[in-house]
Coordinates of C-alpha atoms in Angstrom, one line a residue:
Chain A
X1 CA 28.9 -6.0 -15.7
X2 CA 29.6 -3.1 -13.4
X3 CA 33.2 -2.8 -12.3
X4 CA 32.5 -0.2 -9.6
X5 CA 33.1 -0.4 -5.9
X6 CA 30.9 -2.7 -3.9
X7 CA 30.2 -3.1 -0.2
X8 CA 28.9 -6.7 -0.3
X9 CA 29.7 -9.5 -2.7
X10 CA 26.6 -11.6 -3.4
X11 CA 27.7 -15.0 -4.7
X12 CA 25.0 -16.7 -6.7
X13 CA 24.6 -20.4 -5.9
X14 CA 21.3 -21.1 -7.7
X15 CA 22.9 -23.2 -10.5
X16 CA 24.4 -25.4 -7.9
X17 CA 22.6 -25.5 -4.5
X18 CA 19.3 -24.3 -6.0
X19 CA 19.3 -26.7 -8.9
X20 CA 20.5 -29.7 -7.0
X21 CA 17.2 -29.6 -5.0
X22 CA 15.2 -29.5 -8.2
X23 CA 14.4 -33.0 -9.6
X24 CA 14.1 -32.1 -13.2
X25 CA 17.4 -31.9 -15.1
X26 CA 18.0 -28.5 -16.7
X27 CA 19.4 -28.6 -20.3
X28 CA 23.0 -27.4 -20.6
X29 CA 22.1 -24.7 -23.1
X30 CA 19.6 -23.2 -20.7
X31 CA 22.2 -23.3 -17.9
X32 CA 24.6 -21.3 -20.2
X33 CA 22.0 -18.7 -20.9
X34 CA 20.9 -18.5 -17.2
X35 CA 24.5 -18.0 -16.0
X36 CA 25.1 -15.4 -18.8
X37 CA 22.0 -13.5 -17.7
X38 CA 23.1 -13.6 -14.1
X39 CA 26.5 -12.2 -15.0
X40 CA 24.9 -9.6 -17.2
X41 CA 22.8 -8.5 -14.2
X42 CA 26.0 -7.8 -12.3
X43 CA 26.6 -11.0 -10.4
X44 CA 30.4 -11.2 -10.1
X45 CA 30.7 -14.8 -8.7
X46 CA 28.5 -17.7 -9.6
X47 CA 28.7 -21.3 -8.3
X48 CA 27.9 -23.0 -11.6
X49 CA 27.6 -26.6 -10.5
X50 CA 29.0 -29.5 -8.6
X51 CA 31.7 -32.0 -9.5
X52 CA 30.0 -35.0 -7.9
X53 CA 29.1 -38.3 -9.4
X54 CA 26.4 -37.9 -12.1
X55 CA 24.9 -41.0 -10.5
X56 CA 24.3 -39.1 -7.3
X57 CA 23.2 -35.9 -8.9
X58 CA 22.2 -36.2 -12.6
X59 CA 21.3 -32.5 -12.5
X60 CA 25.0 -31.7 -12.1
X61 CA 26.4 -34.1 -14.8
X62 CA 27.2 -31.3 -17.2
X63 CA 29.1 -29.2 -14.7
X64 CA 32.4 -29.5 -16.7
X65 CA 30.8 -28.1 -19.8
X66 CA 28.9 -25.4 -17.9
X67 CA 32.0 -24.3 -16.1
X68 CA 34.0 -24.1 -19.4
X69 CA 31.3 -21.9 -21.0
X70 CA 31.0 -19.7 -17.9
X71 CA 34.8 -19.1 -18.0
X72 CA 34.3 -17.2 -21.2
X73 CA 32.3 -14.5 -19.4
X74 CA 34.5 -11.5 -18.9
X75 CA 35.0 -10.6 -15.2
X76 CA 33.0 -13.5 -13.8
X77 CA 34.5 -15.6 -11.0
X78 CA 33.5 -19.2 -11.8
X79 CA 33.1 -21.3 -8.7
X80 CA 32.1 -25.0 -8.5
X81 CA 31.6 -27.4 -5.7
X82 CA 33.9 -30.4 -5.3
X83 CA 33.4 -32.9 -2.5
X84 CA 36.8 -34.6 -3.0
X85 CA 40.1 -34.7 -4.9
X86 CA 38.6 -36.3 -7.9
X87 CA 36.0 -33.5 -8.2
X88 CA 38.8 -30.9 -7.7
X89 CA 40.7 -32.5 -10.6
X90 CA 37.6 -32.1 -12.8
X91 CA 37.3 -28.5 -11.7
X92 CA 41.0 -27.7 -12.5
X93 CA 40.5 -29.3 -15.9
X94 CA 37.5 -27.1 -16.5
X95 CA 39.4 -24.0 -15.5
X96 CA 37.2 -22.9 -12.5
X97 CA 38.5 -19.9 -10.6
X98 CA 37.7 -21.3 -7.2
X99 CA 36.6 -24.6 -5.7
X100 CA 34.1 -24.9 -2.9
X101 CA 34.5 -27.9 -0.6
X102 CA 31.7 -28.8 1.7
X103 CA 32.9 -30.0 5.1
X104 CA 30.2 -30.8 7.6
X105 CA 30.7 -30.0 11.3
X106 CA 28.1 -32.7 12.1
X107 CA 29.5 -36.2 11.7
X108 CA 26.1 -37.6 10.9
X109 CA 25.5 -35.0 8.2
X110 CA 28.9 -35.5 6.8
X111 CA 28.4 -39.2 6.4
X112 CA 24.9 -38.7 5.0
X113 CA 26.0 -35.9 2.6
X114 CA 29.4 -36.9 1.4
X115 CA 30.1 -40.3 3.0
X116 CA 33.2 -39.1 4.8
X117 CA 33.9 -38.1 8.3
X118 CA 34.7 -34.4 8.8
X119 CA 38.4 -35.3 9.3
X120 CA 38.4 -37.2 6.0
X121 CA 36.8 -34.2 4.3
X122 CA 39.5 -32.0 5.7
X123 CA 42.1 -34.3 4.3
X124 CA 40.5 -34.1 0.9
X125 CA 40.8 -30.3 1.1
X126 CA 44.5 -30.6 2.0
X127 CA 45.1 -32.8 -1.0
X128 CA 43.1 -30.6 -3.3
X129 CA 45.1 -27.5 -2.2
X130 CA 48.3 -29.3 -3.2
X131 CA 47.1 -30.3 -6.7
X132 CA 49.0 -28.8 -9.6
X133 CA 47.3 -25.6 -10.8
X134 CA 44.8 -25.8 -7.9
X135 CA 42.7 -22.6 -7.7
X136 CA 41.9 -21.0 -4.3
X137 CA 39.9 -23.5 -2.2
X138 CA 37.0 -22.2 -0.2
X139 CA 35.3 -24.3 2.4
X140 CA 31.8 -24.1 3.5
X141 CA 31.4 -25.6 7.0
X142 CA 28.0 -27.2 6.6
X143 CA 25.7 -27.5 9.7
X144 CA 27.9 -24.8 11.4
X145 CA 24.9 -23.6 13.4
X146 CA 23.3 -26.9 14.1
X147 CA 22.3 -30.2 12.5
X148 CA 18.8 -31.6 12.0
X149 CA 20.2 -35.1 12.7
X150 CA 22.8 -34.6 15.5
X151 CA 21.2 -31.5 17.0
X152 CA 23.5 -28.8 18.5
X153 CA 26.9 -28.3 17.0
X154 CA 29.5 -27.0 19.4
X155 CA 31.2 -23.7 18.6
X156 CA 34.4 -25.2 19.9
X157 CA 34.3 -27.9 17.3
X158 CA 33.5 -25.4 14.5
X159 CA 36.6 -23.5 15.7
X160 CA 38.8 -26.6 15.6
X161 CA 37.5 -27.4 12.1
X162 CA 38.2 -23.8 11.0
X163 CA 41.8 -24.2 12.3
X164 CA 42.2 -27.5 10.5
X165 CA 40.9 -26.0 7.3
X166 CA 43.2 -23.0 7.5
X167 CA 46.1 -25.3 8.1
X168 CA 45.0 -27.5 5.1
X169 CA 45.2 -24.5 2.8
X170 CA 41.6 -23.2 2.5
X171 CA 41.6 -19.5 1.6
X172 CA 38.2 -18.7 2.9
X173 CA 35.8 -20.4 5.3
X174 CA 32.0 -20.2 4.9
X175 CA 29.6 -20.7 7.8
X176 CA 26.8 -22.7 6.3
X177 CA 23.4 -22.8 7.8
X178 CA 22.6 -25.8 5.7
X179 CA 19.5 -26.7 7.7
X180 CA 18.0 -23.2 8.3
X181 CA 18.4 -23.5 12.1
X182 CA 20.5 -20.4 12.8
X183 CA 19.1 -17.4 14.4
X184 CA 20.6 -13.8 14.4
X185 CA 21.7 -13.9 18.0
X186 CA 23.6 -17.1 17.3
X187 CA 25.2 -15.8 14.1
X188 CA 26.5 -12.8 16.0
X189 CA 27.8 -14.9 18.8
X190 CA 29.5 -17.5 16.6
X191 CA 31.2 -14.8 14.4
X192 CA 32.2 -12.8 17.5
X193 CA 34.1 -15.8 18.8
X194 CA 35.5 -17.1 15.6
X195 CA 36.4 -14.2 13.4
X196 CA 39.1 -12.6 15.6
X197 CA 40.9 -15.9 15.9
X198 CA 41.4 -16.2 12.2
X199 CA 42.5 -12.8 11.0
X200 CA 43.7 -14.1 7.7
X201 CA 40.5 -16.0 6.8
X202 CA 37.8 -14.5 4.8
X203 CA 34.4 -15.5 6.4
X204 CA 31.4 -16.0 4.2
X205 CA 27.8 -16.8 5.2
X206 CA 25.6 -19.4 3.4
X207 CA 22.0 -19.2 4.5
X208 CA 18.8 -21.1 4.0
X209 CA 15.5 -19.3 4.6
X210 CA 13.8 -22.5 5.9
X211 CA 12.6 -20.7 9.0
X212 CA 12.3 -17.1 7.7
X213 CA 15.5 -16.0 9.4
X214 CA 17.9 -15.8 6.4
X215 CA 18.0 -12.0 5.9
X216 CA 18.0 -11.4 9.7
X217 CA 21.0 -13.8 9.9
X218 CA 22.7 -12.0 7.0
X219 CA 22.3 -8.6 8.6
X220 CA 23.7 -10.0 11.9
X221 CA 26.7 -11.4 10.0
X222 CA 27.3 -8.1 8.2
X223 CA 27.4 -6.3 11.5
X224 CA 30.2 -8.7 12.4
X225 CA 32.1 -7.7 9.3
X226 CA 31.0 -10.5 6.9
X227 CA 30.8 -9.1 3.3
X228 CA 30.6 -12.2 1.2
X229 CA 27.1 -13.8 1.0
X230 CA 25.7 -16.8 -0.8
X231 CA 22.2 -16.5 -2.3
X232 CA 20.1 -18.3 -4.9
X233 CA 17.9 -16.6 -7.5
X234 CA 14.2 -16.8 -6.7
X235 CA 15.1 -18.7 -3.5
X236 CA 15.4 -21.7 -5.8
X237 CA 16.1 -24.9 -4.0
X238 CA 14.8 -26.3 -0.8
X239 CA 15.6 -28.5 2.1
X240 CA 15.6 -32.2 1.6
X241 CA 14.3 -32.7 5.1
X242 CA 11.5 -30.2 5.1
X243 CA 9.2 -30.6 2.1
X244 CA 7.6 -27.2 1.0
X245 CA 10.2 -25.3 3.0
X246 CA 12.2 -22.5 1.3
X247 CA 15.6 -22.9 -0.2
X248 CA 18.6 -20.6 0.0
X249 CA 18.0 -16.9 0.7
X250 CA 16.5 -15.4 -2.4
X251 CA 19.1 -13.4 -4.3
X252 CA 16.8 -10.6 -5.5
X253 CA 15.1 -10.3 -2.1
X254 CA 18.5 -9.9 -0.5
X255 CA 19.8 -7.5 -3.1
X256 CA 16.5 -5.5 -2.8
X257 CA 16.9 -5.2 0.9
X258 CA 20.6 -4.2 0.6
X259 CA 19.7 -1.7 -2.1
X260 CA 16.9 -0.2 0.0
X261 CA 19.4 0.2 2.9
X262 CA 21.9 2.0 0.6
X263 CA 24.4 -0.9 0.5
X264 CA 26.1 -1.4 -2.8
X265 CA 26.2 -4.8 -4.5
X266 CA 27.0 -3.7 -8.0
X267 CA 23.9 -5.7 -9.2
X268 CA 21.2 -4.4 -11.5
X269 CA 18.1 -5.3 -9.5
X270 CA 15.7 -4.9 -12.4
X271 CA 17.7 -7.3 -14.6
X272 CA 18.0 -9.7 -11.7
X273 CA 14.2 -9.7 -11.3
X274 CA 13.7 -10.4 -15.0
X275 CA 16.1 -13.3 -14.8
X276 CA 14.3 -14.7 -11.8
X277 CA 11.0 -14.6 -13.7
X278 CA 12.6 -16.5 -16.5
X279 CA 14.0 -19.1 -14.1
X280 CA 10.6 -19.5 -12.6
X281 CA 9.2 -20.2 -16.0
X282 CA 11.9 -22.7 -16.7
X283 CA 11.5 -24.7 -13.5
X284 CA 7.8 -24.4 -13.9
X285 CA 6.8 -23.5 -10.4
X286 CA 6.3 -20.4 -8.2
X287 CA 9.5 -19.7 -6.3
X288 CA 9.6 -18.3 -2.8
X289 CA 11.1 -14.9 -3.8
X290 CA 8.9 -12.1 -2.8
X291 CA 10.1 -9.2 -4.8
X292 CA 9.1 -10.9 -8.1
X293 CA 5.5 -10.9 -6.7
X294 CA 5.4 -7.6 -4.9
X295 CA 7.7 -5.4 -7.0
X296 CA 10.4 -3.2 -5.5
X297 CA 9.8 -0.8 -2.7
X298 CA 9.8 2.1 -5.2
X299 CA 6.8 0.6 -7.1
X300 CA 4.0 3.1 -7.3
X301 CA 0.2 2.7 -7.8
X302 CA -2.4 5.1 -9.1
X303 CA -5.0 6.5 -6.8
X304 CA -8.2 4.5 -6.8
X305 CA -10.9 6.0 -9.0
X306 CA -12.7 9.1 -7.6
X307 CA -10.2 9.7 -4.8
X308 CA -8.1 12.5 -6.3
X309 CA -10.9 15.0 -6.6
X310 CA -11.8 14.5 -2.9
X311 CA -8.3 15.4 -1.6
X312 CA -8.2 18.9 -0.2
X313 CA -5.0 20.9 -0.2
X314 CA -2.9 20.5 3.0
X315 CA -4.3 22.6 5.8
Chain B
X1 CA -2.3 -18.1 29.6
X2 CA 1.1 -17.5 31.0
X3 CA 1.3 -14.5 33.4
X4 CA 5.1 -14.5 33.6
X5 CA 7.5 -11.8 32.7
X6 CA 7.9 -11.1 29.0
X7 CA 10.4 -9.1 26.9
X8 CA 8.2 -8.5 23.9
X9 CA 4.5 -8.1 23.6
X10 CA 3.3 -9.7 20.4
X11 CA -0.1 -8.3 19.5
X12 CA -2.2 -10.5 17.2
X13 CA -3.9 -8.7 14.4
X14 CA -5.0 -11.7 12.3
X15 CA -8.7 -11.5 13.1
X16 CA -8.6 -7.8 11.9
X17 CA -5.8 -7.0 9.4
X18 CA -5.4 -10.6 8.3
X19 CA -9.0 -11.3 7.8
X20 CA -9.9 -8.0 6.2
X21 CA -7.7 -9.0 3.2
X22 CA -9.5 -12.4 2.9
X23 CA -12.6 -12.2 0.7
X24 CA -14.6 -15.0 2.3
X25 CA -16.5 -14.0 5.5
X26 CA -15.5 -16.2 8.5
X27 CA -18.5 -17.3 10.6
X28 CA -18.7 -15.6 14.0
X29 CA -18.5 -18.9 15.9
X30 CA -15.3 -19.8 14.2
X31 CA -13.8 -16.4 15.1
X32 CA -14.7 -17.0 18.7
X33 CA -12.9 -20.3 18.7
X34 CA -9.9 -18.9 16.9
X35 CA -9.5 -16.0 19.3
X36 CA -9.9 -18.4 22.2
X37 CA -7.2 -20.6 20.8
X38 CA -4.9 -17.7 20.3
X39 CA -5.4 -16.5 23.9
X40 CA -4.9 -20.1 25.1
X41 CA -1.5 -20.1 23.2
X42 CA -0.5 -17.1 25.3
X43 CA -1.3 -14.2 23.1
X44 CA -2.1 -11.4 25.6
X45 CA -3.5 -8.8 23.2
X46 CA -5.6 -9.5 20.1
X47 CA -7.1 -7.1 17.6
X48 CA -10.4 -8.8 17.2
X49 CA -12.0 -6.8 14.4
X50 CA -12.8 -3.5 12.9
X51 CA -15.8 -1.1 13.7
X52 CA -16.2 0.0 10.1
X53 CA -19.3 0.0 8.0
X54 CA -20.4 -3.6 7.2
X55 CA -21.0 -2.4 3.6
X56 CA -17.3 -1.6 3.3
X57 CA -16.0 -4.7 5.0
X58 CA -18.6 -7.5 5.4
X59 CA -15.9 -9.7 7.0
X60 CA -15.9 -7.3 10.0
X61 CA -19.7 -6.9 10.4
X62 CA -19.8 -9.1 13.5
X63 CA -17.0 -7.2 15.4
X64 CA -19.3 -6.1 18.2
X65 CA -20.3 -9.7 19.0
X66 CA -16.7 -11.0 18.5
X67 CA -15.4 -8.3 20.9
X68 CA -18.0 -9.0 23.5
X69 CA -17.2 -12.7 23.5
X70 CA -13.4 -12.0 23.6
X71 CA -13.9 -9.8 26.6
X72 CA -14.9 -13.0 28.6
X73 CA -11.4 -14.4 28.1
X74 CA -9.5 -13.9 31.3
X75 CA -6.4 -11.7 31.0
X76 CA -6.8 -10.9 27.4
X77 CA -6.5 -7.3 26.1
X78 CA -9.2 -6.9 23.5
X79 CA -8.4 -4.4 20.9
X80 CA -10.4 -3.3 17.9
X81 CA -9.9 -0.9 15.0
X82 CA -12.2 2.2 14.8
X83 CA -11.7 4.7 11.9
X84 CA -14.0 7.3 13.4
X85 CA -16.0 8.4 16.4
X86 CA -19.0 6.3 15.4
X87 CA -16.7 3.2 15.4
X88 CA -15.3 4.2 18.8
X89 CA -18.8 4.4 20.2
X90 CA -19.5 0.8 19.0
X91 CA -16.2 -0.2 20.6
X92 CA -17.1 1.3 23.9
X93 CA -20.5 -0.4 23.8
X94 CA -18.8 -3.7 23.2
X95 CA -16.4 -3.1 26.1
X96 CA -13.1 -3.3 24.2
X97 CA -10.0 -2.6 26.3
X98 CA -8.3 -0.5 23.7
X99 CA -9.2 1.2 20.4
X100 CA -6.8 1.3 17.5
X101 CA -7.3 4.3 15.2
X102 CA -5.6 4.3 11.7
X103 CA -4.2 7.7 10.7
X104 CA -2.3 7.8 7.4
X105 CA 0.7 9.9 7.0
X106 CA 0.0 9.9 3.3
X107 CA -2.9 12.2 2.2
X108 CA -3.6 10.0 -0.8
X109 CA -3.6 6.8 1.3
X110 CA -5.7 8.5 3.9
X111 CA -8.4 9.5 1.4
X112 CA -8.3 6.1 -0.3
X113 CA -8.4 4.2 3.0
X114 CA -10.7 6.1 5.3
X115 CA -11.9 9.0 3.1
X116 CA -10.6 11.7 5.5
X117 CA -7.5 13.9 5.4
X118 CA -4.9 13.1 8.0
X119 CA -6.0 16.2 9.9
X120 CA -9.6 15.0 9.9
X121 CA -8.5 11.6 11.2
X122 CA -6.5 13.3 14.0
X123 CA -9.7 15.2 14.9
X124 CA -11.6 11.9 15.1
X125 CA -8.9 10.6 17.5
X126 CA -9.3 13.7 19.7
X127 CA -13.1 13.3 19.8
X128 CA -12.9 9.6 20.5
X129 CA -10.5 10.2 23.4
X130 CA -13.1 12.5 24.9
X131 CA -16.0 10.1 24.7
X132 CA -17.5 8.9 28.0
X133 CA -15.8 5.6 29.1
X134 CA -13.3 5.8 26.3
X135 CA -10.6 3.2 26.6
X136 CA -7.0 4.0 25.8
X137 CA -6.7 5.0 22.2
X138 CA -3.7 3.7 20.2
X139 CA -3.0 5.2 16.8
X140 CA -1.2 3.4 14.0
X141 CA 0.4 5.8 11.6
X142 CA -0.2 4.1 8.3
X143 CA 2.3 4.5 5.5
X144 CA 4.8 5.9 8.1
X145 CA 7.7 4.6 6.0
X146 CA 6.4 5.4 2.6
X147 CA 3.2 5.2 0.5
X148 CA 2.7 3.2 -2.7
X149 CA 0.6 6.1 -4.1
X150 CA 2.4 9.2 -2.9
X151 CA 5.9 7.8 -2.6
X152 CA 8.2 9.1 0.1
X153 CA 6.7 10.2 3.4
X154 CA 8.7 12.8 5.2
X155 CA 10.0 12.0 8.6
X156 CA 9.2 15.6 9.6
X157 CA 5.6 15.1 8.8
X158 CA 5.4 11.8 10.7
X159 CA 6.9 13.7 13.6
X160 CA 4.3 16.5 13.4
X161 CA 1.5 13.9 13.2
X162 CA 2.9 12.1 16.2
X163 CA 2.8 15.4 18.1
X164 CA -0.7 16.1 17.0
X165 CA -1.8 12.6 18.1
X166 CA -0.1 12.9 21.5
X167 CA -1.9 16.2 22.0
X168 CA -5.2 14.6 20.9
X169 CA -4.9 12.0 23.7
X170 CA -3.4 8.9 22.0
X171 CA -1.7 6.7 24.5
X172 CA 0.5 4.9 22.1
X173 CA 1.7 5.5 18.6
X174 CA 2.4 2.7 16.1
X175 CA 4.5 3.1 13.1
X176 CA 2.8 1.1 10.4
X177 CA 4.6 -0.1 7.4
X178 CA 1.2 -0.6 5.6
X179 CA 2.8 -1.1 2.2
X180 CA 5.8 -3.3 3.1
X181 CA 8.2 -0.6 1.9
X182 CA 10.3 -0.1 5.0
X183 CA 13.8 -1.3 5.3
X184 CA 15.8 -2.0 8.5
X185 CA 18.1 1.1 8.1
X186 CA 15.1 3.3 7.7
X187 CA 13.3 1.8 10.7
X188 CA 16.4 2.5 12.9
X189 CA 16.7 6.0 11.5
X190 CA 13.1 7.0 12.0
X191 CA 12.9 5.6 15.5
X192 CA 16.2 7.2 16.4
X193 CA 14.8 10.6 15.5
X194 CA 11.2 10.1 16.8
X195 CA 11.4 8.2 20.0
X196 CA 13.5 10.6 22.1
X197 CA 11.1 13.5 21.3
X198 CA 8.1 11.6 22.7
X199 CA 9.3 10.2 26.0
X200 CA 5.8 9.5 27.2
X201 CA 4.6 7.7 24.0
X202 CA 4.8 3.9 23.7
X203 CA 6.0 3.1 20.2
X204 CA 4.8 0.0 18.5
X205 CA 5.7 -1.4 15.1
X206 CA 3.2 -2.9 12.6
X207 CA 4.9 -4.7 9.7
X208 CA 4.0 -6.3 6.4
X209 CA 6.3 -8.9 4.9
X210 CA 5.5 -7.8 1.4
X211 CA 9.2 -7.6 0.5
X212 CA 10.8 -10.1 2.9
X213 CA 11.9 -7.4 5.3
X214 CA 9.4 -7.7 8.2
X215 CA 11.5 -9.6 10.7
X216 CA 14.7 -7.5 9.8
X217 CA 12.6 -4.4 10.4
X218 CA 11.3 -5.7 13.7
X219 CA 14.8 -6.6 15.0
X220 CA 15.9 -3.1 14.0
X221 CA 13.0 -1.6 15.9
X222 CA 13.8 -3.8 19.0
X223 CA 17.3 -2.5 19.0
X224 CA 15.8 1.0 19.2
X225 CA 13.7 -0.1 22.3
X226 CA 10.4 -1.0 20.7
X227 CA 8.8 -3.9 22.6
X228 CA 5.3 -4.0 21.2
X229 CA 4.9 -5.7 17.8
X230 CA 1.9 -6.5 15.6
X231 CA 1.8 -9.8 13.8
X232 CA -0.8 -12.0 12.1
X233 CA -1.0 -15.8 12.5
X234 CA 0.1 -17.7 9.4
X235 CA 1.0 -14.3 7.8
X236 CA -2.7 -14.2 7.0
X237 CA -3.7 -11.2 4.9
X238 CA -2.0 -9.6 2.0
X239 CA -1.5 -6.3 0.3
X240 CA -4.4 -5.0 -1.8
X241 CA -1.9 -3.5 -4.2
X242 CA 0.3 -6.5 -4.7
X243 CA -1.6 -9.7 -5.6
X244 CA 0.3 -12.8 -4.3
X245 CA 2.4 -10.8 -1.9
X246 CA 2.6 -11.7 1.8
X247 CA 0.5 -10.1 4.5
X248 CA 1.5 -9.0 8.0
X249 CA 4.6 -10.6 9.5
X250 CA 3.6 -14.1 10.5
X251 CA 3.1 -14.5 14.2
X252 CA 4.5 -18.0 14.6
X253 CA 7.6 -17.2 12.4
X254 CA 8.2 -14.1 14.6
X255 CA 7.7 -15.9 17.9
X256 CA 9.9 -18.7 16.6
X257 CA 12.7 -16.3 15.8
X258 CA 12.4 -14.5 19.2
X259 CA 12.3 -17.8 21.0
X260 CA 15.4 -19.1 19.2
X261 CA 17.2 -15.8 20.2
X262 CA 16.2 -16.3 23.8
X263 CA 13.7 -13.5 23.9
X264 CA 10.6 -14.2 26.0
X265 CA 7.1 -13.6 24.5
X266 CA 5.1 -15.7 27.0
X267 CA 3.6 -17.6 24.0
X268 CA 3.5 -21.4 23.6
X269 CA 4.9 -21.8 20.1
X270 CA 3.6 -25.3 19.7
X271 CA 0.1 -24.3 20.5
X272 CA 0.5 -21.3 18.2
X273 CA 1.6 -23.6 15.3
X274 CA -1.4 -25.9 15.8
X275 CA -3.7 -22.8 15.7
X276 CA -2.0 -21.6 12.6
X277 CA -2.6 -25.0 10.9
X278 CA -6.3 -24.8 11.8
X279 CA -6.6 -21.3 10.4
X280 CA -5.0 -22.5 7.2
X281 CA -7.6 -25.2 7.0
X282 CA -10.4 -22.7 7.7
X283 CA -9.3 -20.1 5.1
X284 CA -8.6 -23.0 2.7
X285 CA -5.2 -21.9 1.3
X286 CA -1.6 -22.3 2.1
X287 CA -0.5 -19.3 4.2
X288 CA 3.0 -17.7 3.9
X289 CA 4.2 -18.8 7.4
X290 CA 7.3 -20.9 7.1
X291 CA 7.5 -22.6 10.5
X292 CA 4.2 -24.5 9.8
X293 CA 6.0 -26.0 6.8
X294 CA 9.5 -26.4 8.1
X295 CA 8.9 -27.1 11.8
X296 CA 10.9 -25.4 14.6
X297 CA 14.7 -25.2 14.6
X298 CA 14.7 -27.9 17.3
X299 CA 13.1 -30.4 14.9
X300 CA 15.2 -33.5 14.4
X301 CA 15.4 -36.1 11.6
X302 CA 16.6 -39.7 11.7
X303 CA 19.8 -40.6 9.9
X304 CA 19.1 -41.9 6.3
X305 CA 19.2 -45.7 6.0
X306 CA 22.6 -47.3 6.2
X307 CA 24.5 -44.3 7.3
X308 CA 24.8 -44.9 11.1
X309 CA 26.8 -48.1 10.7
X310 CA 29.4 -46.2 8.5
X311 CA 30.1 -43.5 11.1
X312 CA 33.4 -44.1 12.8
X313 CA 34.1 -42.8 16.3
X314 CA 35.6 -39.3 16.5
X315 CA 39.4 -39.5 15.8

């Protein structure tokens, strides 16, 4: 893994957000190898799973073991999702470096997703932050840009939630476009309002490419100073509401775009592309990522037959 | 068709650039209905076909008839591609409002694509502009951001070409990312250099979403003042070099993004989505467009069963 200076931290969420939208359960040994390959490609932070009830998400039942194994990888920040104090306790026991709590801005989404009100979820964050040996707690504000059930989510309410979360002890707050509804103008506007009010909070952006706006939203957030981005290899995942729609922004497509723009992520794009191809084989379907199909922008092709001899020298 | 004020002109290239990458020949009557549906959805400019040799592109053999029929649609600007003077003469006979000449910045691409050097292609533009009854001639500079055969294309050479084209009589110059290699930083940089030197030239952008950067590139160009954008319904088309890769930027995904950002295109997005679904049925495969799959950002879903009764009032 490269230890050089980076401009943008790309945090891989495939083993959590990607996989939780895939029905088939991935064997634990394959998860280990996958996470090791991601880390070897230069990913410095990986969300390895979710400490939820195995009854709800059987794909995540082995998160304790996956996290313990990932902890052995030198230099890797191991992150896992916990929806409540019980999950946080499992995370602490497994030795994760960071916990990610989902707190929905939408009440309906909150109840549907974690069966708690937003206020109850904030209270879980507060209690988790006070646990003995608690690691830093990041919060992703789900449906921060709108909810497919409730509709518009008020910026004022997102602001209030962010304040409650900071007070509860969260070290960083992610704006999560869980439903793929955000647009670049909105991302700029929301961050322009929010970020200056919380100078001590690190803002992150979690995007879904449901409506082809993930990379535009990311570039808008980067212009507002956000330098921590979630992504999922291959674009693995999906949206439970929109069958056939894309999942999280695709890690290698994002890294490719940043690379081409001269923005340093510390990630070896070729190794990442190879890993994405293997993930595609493992899950057994074509993933939305485009770089795996098209190759990098530096890819070259030979001249078609019989053309070279017809090219005259430049006039 | 709406006649209101618009911020951005989206020019539909599906019947030309989209279709020329589809092997199956679309019947002329279906092309007529398709173009009429696009115009009814509010598209104000449509590139209806290509005046090339039917031997090279049998899909485009009926362009004369398609153009004549499209001319009957009130308020529609009918555009067609012509690679040479002979094609321009066919276009004039068919009564197109505008001709689109492709001129490659890359010599290798130019030879492979139209079997002429860039200088010879410029000469064809000059002669076409002098034809009796010649309509305005737009030029798309192919491979303006790089070539998959030659590699990097120098900005200086693109600038020289643009000067030659303006001198030859071209009324507008399009920067064409034919190979899907451009990135947003590059688009900004190129336009920042070029646009001020040609104050009388209208700049357009022609994008391919080969590497998931089409909408980011468009937003970068819009920030530099470009307000004329090519797009292809459903993302129809492809890249002859990259099997499985996306085609032109998808019209409805682009219009959806602009709509969500509050930017007026004059296009009825719902009608456009319906047209895209029909095109998908006609070509018989799933197209890359994402809005057709996911629905608009305003799409709402009911609460999952049993959730509503558990939601307490806001504290």
